XYZ file of C-alpha atoms in Angstrom:
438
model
C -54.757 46.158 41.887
C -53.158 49.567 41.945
C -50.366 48.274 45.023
C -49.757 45.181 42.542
C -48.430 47.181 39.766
C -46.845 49.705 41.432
C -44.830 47.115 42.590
C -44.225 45.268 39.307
C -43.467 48.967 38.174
C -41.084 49.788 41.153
C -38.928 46.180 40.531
C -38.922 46.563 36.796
C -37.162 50.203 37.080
C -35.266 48.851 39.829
C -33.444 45.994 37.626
C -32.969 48.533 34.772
C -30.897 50.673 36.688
C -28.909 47.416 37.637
C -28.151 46.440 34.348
C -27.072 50.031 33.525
C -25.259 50.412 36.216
C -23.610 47.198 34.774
C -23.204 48.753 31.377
C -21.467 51.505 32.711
C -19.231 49.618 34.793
C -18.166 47.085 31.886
C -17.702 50.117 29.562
C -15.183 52.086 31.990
C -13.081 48.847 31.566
C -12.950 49.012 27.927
C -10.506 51.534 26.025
C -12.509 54.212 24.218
C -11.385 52.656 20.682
C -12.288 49.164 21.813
C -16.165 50.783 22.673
C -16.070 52.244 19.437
C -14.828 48.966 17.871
C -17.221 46.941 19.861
C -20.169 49.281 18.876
C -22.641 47.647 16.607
C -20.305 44.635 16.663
C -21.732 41.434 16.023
C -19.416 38.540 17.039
C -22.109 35.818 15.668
C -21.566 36.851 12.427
C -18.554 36.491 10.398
C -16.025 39.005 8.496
C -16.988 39.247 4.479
C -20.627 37.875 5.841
C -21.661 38.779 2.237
C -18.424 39.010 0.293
C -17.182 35.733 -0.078
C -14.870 33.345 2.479
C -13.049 35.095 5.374
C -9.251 33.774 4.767
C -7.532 32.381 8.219
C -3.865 31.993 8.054
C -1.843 29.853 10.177
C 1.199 28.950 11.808
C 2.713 26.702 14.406
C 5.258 26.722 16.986
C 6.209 23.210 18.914
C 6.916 24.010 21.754
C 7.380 19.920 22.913
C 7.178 16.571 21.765
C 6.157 14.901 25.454
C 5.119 11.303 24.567
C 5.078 8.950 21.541
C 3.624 6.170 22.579
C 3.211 2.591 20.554
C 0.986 0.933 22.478
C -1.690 3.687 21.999
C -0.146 4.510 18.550
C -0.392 8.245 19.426
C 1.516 11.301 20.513
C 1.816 14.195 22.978
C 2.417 17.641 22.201
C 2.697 21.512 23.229
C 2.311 23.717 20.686
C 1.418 27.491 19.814
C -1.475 27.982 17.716
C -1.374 31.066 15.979
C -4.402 32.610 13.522
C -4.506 35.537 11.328
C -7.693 36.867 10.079
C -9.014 40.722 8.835
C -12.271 41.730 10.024
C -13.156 45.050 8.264
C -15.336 45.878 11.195
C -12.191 46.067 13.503
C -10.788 48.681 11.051
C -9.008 51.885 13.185
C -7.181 54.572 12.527
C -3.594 54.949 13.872
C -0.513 53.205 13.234
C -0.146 50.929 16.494
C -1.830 47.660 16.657
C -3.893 46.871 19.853
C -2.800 43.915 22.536
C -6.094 43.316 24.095
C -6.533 40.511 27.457
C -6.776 37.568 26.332
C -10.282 37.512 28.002
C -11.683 39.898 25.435
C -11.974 36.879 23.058
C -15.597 36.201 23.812
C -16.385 39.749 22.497
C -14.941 38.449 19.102
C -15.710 36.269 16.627
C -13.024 33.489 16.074
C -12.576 30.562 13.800
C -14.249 27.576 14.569
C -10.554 25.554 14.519
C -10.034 22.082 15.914
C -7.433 19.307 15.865
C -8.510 16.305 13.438
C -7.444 12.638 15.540
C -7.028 14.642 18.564
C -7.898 12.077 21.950
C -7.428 14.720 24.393
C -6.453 18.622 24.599
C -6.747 21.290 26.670
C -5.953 25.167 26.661
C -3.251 26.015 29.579
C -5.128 28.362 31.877
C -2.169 29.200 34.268
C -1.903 31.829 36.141
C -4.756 33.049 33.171
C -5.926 31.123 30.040
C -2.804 31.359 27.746
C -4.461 33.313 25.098
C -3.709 36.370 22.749
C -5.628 39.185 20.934
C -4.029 41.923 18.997
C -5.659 44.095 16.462
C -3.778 46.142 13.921
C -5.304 49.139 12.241
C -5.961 47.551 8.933
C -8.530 45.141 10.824
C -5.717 41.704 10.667
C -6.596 40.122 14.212
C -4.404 38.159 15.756
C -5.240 35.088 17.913
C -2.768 32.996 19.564
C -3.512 30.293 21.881
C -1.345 27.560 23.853
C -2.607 24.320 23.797
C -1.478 20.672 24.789
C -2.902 17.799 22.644
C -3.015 14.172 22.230
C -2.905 13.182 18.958
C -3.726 9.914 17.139
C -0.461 8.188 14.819
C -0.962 5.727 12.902
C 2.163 3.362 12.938
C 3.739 0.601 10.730
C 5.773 -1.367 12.885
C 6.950 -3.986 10.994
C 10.498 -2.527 10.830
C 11.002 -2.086 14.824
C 12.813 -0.669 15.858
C 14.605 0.594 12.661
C 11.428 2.067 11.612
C 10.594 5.401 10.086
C 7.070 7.155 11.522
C 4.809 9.566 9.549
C 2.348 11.523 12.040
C -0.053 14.525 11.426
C -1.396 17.391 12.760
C -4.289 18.337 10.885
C -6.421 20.927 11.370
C -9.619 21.956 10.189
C -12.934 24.740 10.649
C -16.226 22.384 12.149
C -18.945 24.885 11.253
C -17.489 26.916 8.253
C -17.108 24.747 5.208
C -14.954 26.402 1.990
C -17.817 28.843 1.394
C -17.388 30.679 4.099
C -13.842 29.968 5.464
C -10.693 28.988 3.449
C -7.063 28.154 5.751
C -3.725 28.692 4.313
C -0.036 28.339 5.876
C 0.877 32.160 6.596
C 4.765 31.626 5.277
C 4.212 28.168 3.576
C 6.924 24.581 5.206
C 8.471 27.759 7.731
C 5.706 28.316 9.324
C 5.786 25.785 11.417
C 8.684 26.286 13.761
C 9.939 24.750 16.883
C 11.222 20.742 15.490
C 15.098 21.841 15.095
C 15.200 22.134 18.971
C 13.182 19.652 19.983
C 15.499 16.885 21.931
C 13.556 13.013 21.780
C 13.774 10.702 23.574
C 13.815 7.923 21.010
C 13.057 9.613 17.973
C 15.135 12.408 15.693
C 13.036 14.908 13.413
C 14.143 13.654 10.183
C 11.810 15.780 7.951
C 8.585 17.948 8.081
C 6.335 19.756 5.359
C 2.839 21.313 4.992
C -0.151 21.054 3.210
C -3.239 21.967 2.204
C -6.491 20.049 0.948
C -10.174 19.759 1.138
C -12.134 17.560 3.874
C -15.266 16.048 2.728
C -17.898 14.880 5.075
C -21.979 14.110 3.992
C -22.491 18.361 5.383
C -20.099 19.408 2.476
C -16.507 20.347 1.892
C -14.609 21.915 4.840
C -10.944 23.556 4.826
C -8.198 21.888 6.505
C -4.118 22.289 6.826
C -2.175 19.127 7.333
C 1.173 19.204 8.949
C 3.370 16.261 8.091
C 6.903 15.369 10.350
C 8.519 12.196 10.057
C 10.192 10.494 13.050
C 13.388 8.143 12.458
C 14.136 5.524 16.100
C 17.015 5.756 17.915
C 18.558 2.204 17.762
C 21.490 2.333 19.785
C 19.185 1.665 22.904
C 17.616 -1.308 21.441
C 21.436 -2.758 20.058
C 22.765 -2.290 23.716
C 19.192 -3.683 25.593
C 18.051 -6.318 23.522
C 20.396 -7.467 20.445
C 23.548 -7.234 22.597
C 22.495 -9.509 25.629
C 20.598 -11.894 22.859
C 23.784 -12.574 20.774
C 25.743 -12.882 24.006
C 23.439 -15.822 24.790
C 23.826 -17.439 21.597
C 27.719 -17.444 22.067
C 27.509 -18.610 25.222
C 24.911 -21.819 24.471
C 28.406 -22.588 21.993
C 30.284 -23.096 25.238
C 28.768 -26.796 25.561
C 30.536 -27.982 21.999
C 33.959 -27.681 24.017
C 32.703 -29.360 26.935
C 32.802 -33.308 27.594
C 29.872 -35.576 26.166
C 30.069 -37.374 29.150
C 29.548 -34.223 31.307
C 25.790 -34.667 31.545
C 24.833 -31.914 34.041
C 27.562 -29.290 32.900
C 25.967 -29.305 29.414
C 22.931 -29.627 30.034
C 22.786 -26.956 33.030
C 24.089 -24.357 29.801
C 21.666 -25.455 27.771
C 18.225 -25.025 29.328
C 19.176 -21.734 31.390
C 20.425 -20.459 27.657
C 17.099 -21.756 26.863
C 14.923 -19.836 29.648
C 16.639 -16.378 29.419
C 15.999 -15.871 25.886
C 12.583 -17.191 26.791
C 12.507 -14.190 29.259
C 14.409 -11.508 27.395
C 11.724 -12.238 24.246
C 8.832 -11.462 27.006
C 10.387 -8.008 28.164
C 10.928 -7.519 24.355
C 7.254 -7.469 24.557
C 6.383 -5.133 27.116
C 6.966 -2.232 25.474
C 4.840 -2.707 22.450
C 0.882 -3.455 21.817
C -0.292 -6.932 22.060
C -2.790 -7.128 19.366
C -0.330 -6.512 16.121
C -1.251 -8.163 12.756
C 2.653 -8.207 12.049
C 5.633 -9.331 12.913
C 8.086 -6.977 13.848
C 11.625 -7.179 13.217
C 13.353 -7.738 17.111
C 10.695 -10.431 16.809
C 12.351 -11.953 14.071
C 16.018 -11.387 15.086
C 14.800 -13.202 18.934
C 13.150 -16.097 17.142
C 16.365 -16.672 15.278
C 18.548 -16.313 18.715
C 16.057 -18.509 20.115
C 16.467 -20.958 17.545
C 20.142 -21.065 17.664
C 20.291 -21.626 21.044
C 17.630 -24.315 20.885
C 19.706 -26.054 18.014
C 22.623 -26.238 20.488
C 20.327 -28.031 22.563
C 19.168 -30.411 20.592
C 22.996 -31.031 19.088
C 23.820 -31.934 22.341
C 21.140 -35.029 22.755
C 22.188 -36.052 19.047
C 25.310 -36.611 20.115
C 25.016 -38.184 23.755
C 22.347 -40.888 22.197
C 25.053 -41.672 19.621
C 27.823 -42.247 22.465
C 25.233 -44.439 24.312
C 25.114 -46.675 21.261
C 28.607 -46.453 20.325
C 31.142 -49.330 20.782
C 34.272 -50.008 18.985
C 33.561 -53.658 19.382
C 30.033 -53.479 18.001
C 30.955 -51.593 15.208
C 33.476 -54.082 14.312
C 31.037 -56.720 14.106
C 28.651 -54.278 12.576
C 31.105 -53.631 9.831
C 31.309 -57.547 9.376
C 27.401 -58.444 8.998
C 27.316 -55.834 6.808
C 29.908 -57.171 4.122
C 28.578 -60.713 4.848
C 24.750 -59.349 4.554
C 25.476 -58.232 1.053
C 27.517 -61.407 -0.430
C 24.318 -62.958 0.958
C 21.974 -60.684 -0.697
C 24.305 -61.086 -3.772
C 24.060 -64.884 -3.938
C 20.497 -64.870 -3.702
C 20.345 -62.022 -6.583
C 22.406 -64.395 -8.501
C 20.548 -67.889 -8.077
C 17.582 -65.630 -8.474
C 18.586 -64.502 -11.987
C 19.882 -68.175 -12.885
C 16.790 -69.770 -11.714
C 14.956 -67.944 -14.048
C 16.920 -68.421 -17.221
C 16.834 -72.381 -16.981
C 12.973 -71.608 -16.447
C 12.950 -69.662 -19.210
C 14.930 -72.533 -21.724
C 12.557 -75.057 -20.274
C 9.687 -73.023 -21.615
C 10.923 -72.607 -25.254
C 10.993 -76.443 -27.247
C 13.259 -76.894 -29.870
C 11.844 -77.677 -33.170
C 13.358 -81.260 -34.588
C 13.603 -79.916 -38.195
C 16.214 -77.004 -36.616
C 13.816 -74.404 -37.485
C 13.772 -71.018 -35.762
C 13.125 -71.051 -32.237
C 9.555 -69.301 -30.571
C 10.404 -65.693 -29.501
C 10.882 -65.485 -26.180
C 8.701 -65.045 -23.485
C 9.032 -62.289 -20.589
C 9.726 -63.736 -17.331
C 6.843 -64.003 -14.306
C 5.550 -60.684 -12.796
C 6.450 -62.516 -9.190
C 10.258 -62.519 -10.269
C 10.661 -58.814 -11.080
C 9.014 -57.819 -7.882
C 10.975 -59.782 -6.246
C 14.370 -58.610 -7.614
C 12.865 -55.274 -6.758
C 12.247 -55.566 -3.473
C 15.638 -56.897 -3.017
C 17.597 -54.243 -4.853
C 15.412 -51.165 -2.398
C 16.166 -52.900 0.353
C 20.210 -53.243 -0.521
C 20.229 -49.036 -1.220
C 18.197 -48.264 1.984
C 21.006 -50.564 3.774
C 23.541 -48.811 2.091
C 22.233 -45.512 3.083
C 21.736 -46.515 6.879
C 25.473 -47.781 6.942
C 26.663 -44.143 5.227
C 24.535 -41.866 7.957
C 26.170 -43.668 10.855
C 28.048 -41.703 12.760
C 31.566 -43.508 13.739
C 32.956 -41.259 16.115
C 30.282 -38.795 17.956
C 32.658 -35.985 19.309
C 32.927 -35.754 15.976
C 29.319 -33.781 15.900
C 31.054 -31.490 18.514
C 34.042 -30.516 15.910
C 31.593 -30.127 12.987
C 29.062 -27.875 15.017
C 32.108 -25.420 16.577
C 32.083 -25.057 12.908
C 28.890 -24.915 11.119
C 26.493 -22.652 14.316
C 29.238 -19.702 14.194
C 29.617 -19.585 10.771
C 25.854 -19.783 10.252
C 24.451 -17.233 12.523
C 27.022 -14.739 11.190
C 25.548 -15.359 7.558
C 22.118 -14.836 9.175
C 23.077 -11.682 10.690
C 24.286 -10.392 7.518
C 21.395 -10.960 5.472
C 19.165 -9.745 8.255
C 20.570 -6.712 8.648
C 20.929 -5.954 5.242
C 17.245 -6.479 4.757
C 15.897 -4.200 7.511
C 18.250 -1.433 6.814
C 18.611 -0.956 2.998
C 15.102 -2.560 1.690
């Protein structure tokens, strides 16, 4: 029993001596003002524990705009997170503030900050974790970390790619709601600083503001900063990579009015590979963009009417080659002739017709033999009237045949040099007018 707790005794003074040996060692690292800072320091507990909400101010400094991506409807970014804070039990005398390693953070307390939407972030830690503490005199700590995020943007692209985006970056405390902690933008829209430099790929910085509200979950109301920047496309790469080349193909499916209708493979050859590479260009169109959208976007629309152009050429060209197949001077001639002939016919019968049924109807009314007034007169038959009706719809529908016949098919050519140039230039102008000024 006695060689039992001796030994108990001898390994319990043995680890105490370790741990102060520790102590010691930890302490000789530390600044004499930082040990008296860090005496009695509690870094579980927060500034103003019972004096109301600890204020945090903030500011930003973009350092990069990586990545804005469409398909994921989110963005990439570098930025400098800076926080201001007093804690009265950091309070020194002197008149130089203290620049502490930034691994001194854990002996601390810090807001609870995180990024609202972010997907993924992490806190450079090359050569050391980018981080910064300095305390001033009058207790303000000041923590600055660098930290690259991926942030979720939602995006209306109906107006692609002359479309205006609106992203955020909003920040907010997880554990301390407005009781405890209350944010606020240290020099109000300048203090976030960085966007004037930034060079985009695709986008320019058109405009950028802060703000501050309330978020409200079931746990209660927590603080939260907002900062707004709106991003305006670059369209000069999609004029010269996807309207250019389109247009280019609608011109050149026009080539095919000025050829021969008799040169069957020449025309058609223009046709379907006009055809097939807007068919292609409209699926590289595609690539860049997410495939479940609930809208149409507006290259879609300007490739479904290039498409639709060059299909109409197309199709002008069989309109006009099955007219030359049944075109023939000769037949046309005696087309022209049954046609006159057809309608002194149909205007005989009209006539016998009509007199047939006035002797009918003086047949039906006797004379009286005294000379008194005749019976009035009775309507003629139901079967005659349909009958002249028939006959008259079927004269205008023959009429109307014999006006949409085409005598001359190049003609069709001559009209449609016309009529697709003049259209697709009025279609331009209205679309372009619509997805720039409305």
């Amino acid at each position: 029993f006695f060689v039992c707790s001796f030994v108990v005794f001898f390994t319990f003074k043995l680890l105490e001596s370790s741990l102060l040996n520790a102590e010691v060692k930890e302490g000789e690292i530390l600044p004499p003002t930082i040990q008296r800072l860090m005496k009695g320091y509690n870094k579980y507990l927060r500034p103003f524990f019972d004096n109301g909400p600890v204020t945090v101010g903030m500011s930003l400094d973009i350092a990069s705009i990586d990545t804005i991506s469409e398909i994921n409807m989110d963005y990439t970014a570098t930025i400098f997170l800076r926080q201001r804070w007093t804690d009265e039990r950091l309070v020194f005398e002197g008149n130089k503030s203290l620049s502490l390693d930034g691994r001194l953070v854990e002996l601390l307390w810090v807001p609870d900050t995180f990024i609202v939407d972010s997907k993924k972030s992490f806190l450079h830690d090359i050569t050391v974790e980018n981080r910064l503490i300095r305390i001033f005199p009058n207790g303000t700590v000041l923590y600055a970390l660098r930290i690259t995020t991926t942030v979720a943007c939602n995006m209306d692209l109906t107006k692609y790619p002359m479309d205006k985006q609106t992203c955020t970056l909003q920040l907010e405390s997880w554990g301390y709601n407005i009781n405890d902690v209350m944010f606020y933008w240290t020099r109000g829209n300048e203090s976030v600083s960085g966007l004037d430099s930034l060079q985009l790929a695709q986008y320019t910085v058109e405009d950028h503001y802060t703000s501050v509200s309330e978020a409200i979950y079931e746990t209660g109301h927590y603080p939260k900063l907002v900062f707004h920047f709106e991003l305006k496309r670059s369209i000069l790469y999609f004029i010269l990579e996807t309207y250019v080349p389109s247009s280019l193909l609608v011109v050149l499916s026009w080539v095919s009015f000025w050829i021969s209708l008799s040169s069957v493979p020449a025309r058609i050859c223009i046709g379907v590979t006009t055809v097939l590479t807007m068919t292609t260009l409209m699926m590289g169109a595609r690539t860049s963009l997410p495939n479940a959208n609930c809208f149409i976007k507006a290259i879609d629309v300007y490739l479904g009417i290039c498409f639709s152009f060059i299909f109409g050429a197309l199709i002008e060209y069989a309109v006009a080659h099955f007219c030359t197949l049944t075109h023939a001077d000769a037949h046309m001639l005696m087309y022209g002739h049954h046609m006159h002939d057809f309608d002194d016919e149909m205007n005989g019968i009209i006539t016998t017709i009509s007199t047939h049924c006035s002797r009918a109807k003086r047949r039906k009314d006797p004379s009286s033999p005294s000379g008194s007034e005749s019976k009035p007169e009775v309507s003629p038959p139901e079967r005659t009237n349909w009958c002249l009706t028939v006959l008259a719809t079927l004269r205008k529908i023959l009429r109307a045949i014999s006006c949409c016949h085409v005598e001359n098919p190049h003609h069709i050519d001559n009209y449609s040099r016309v009529t697709f140039p003049l259209s697709f230039v009025i279609v331009n102008l209205l679309y372009w007018t619509y997805y720039l000024y409305f």
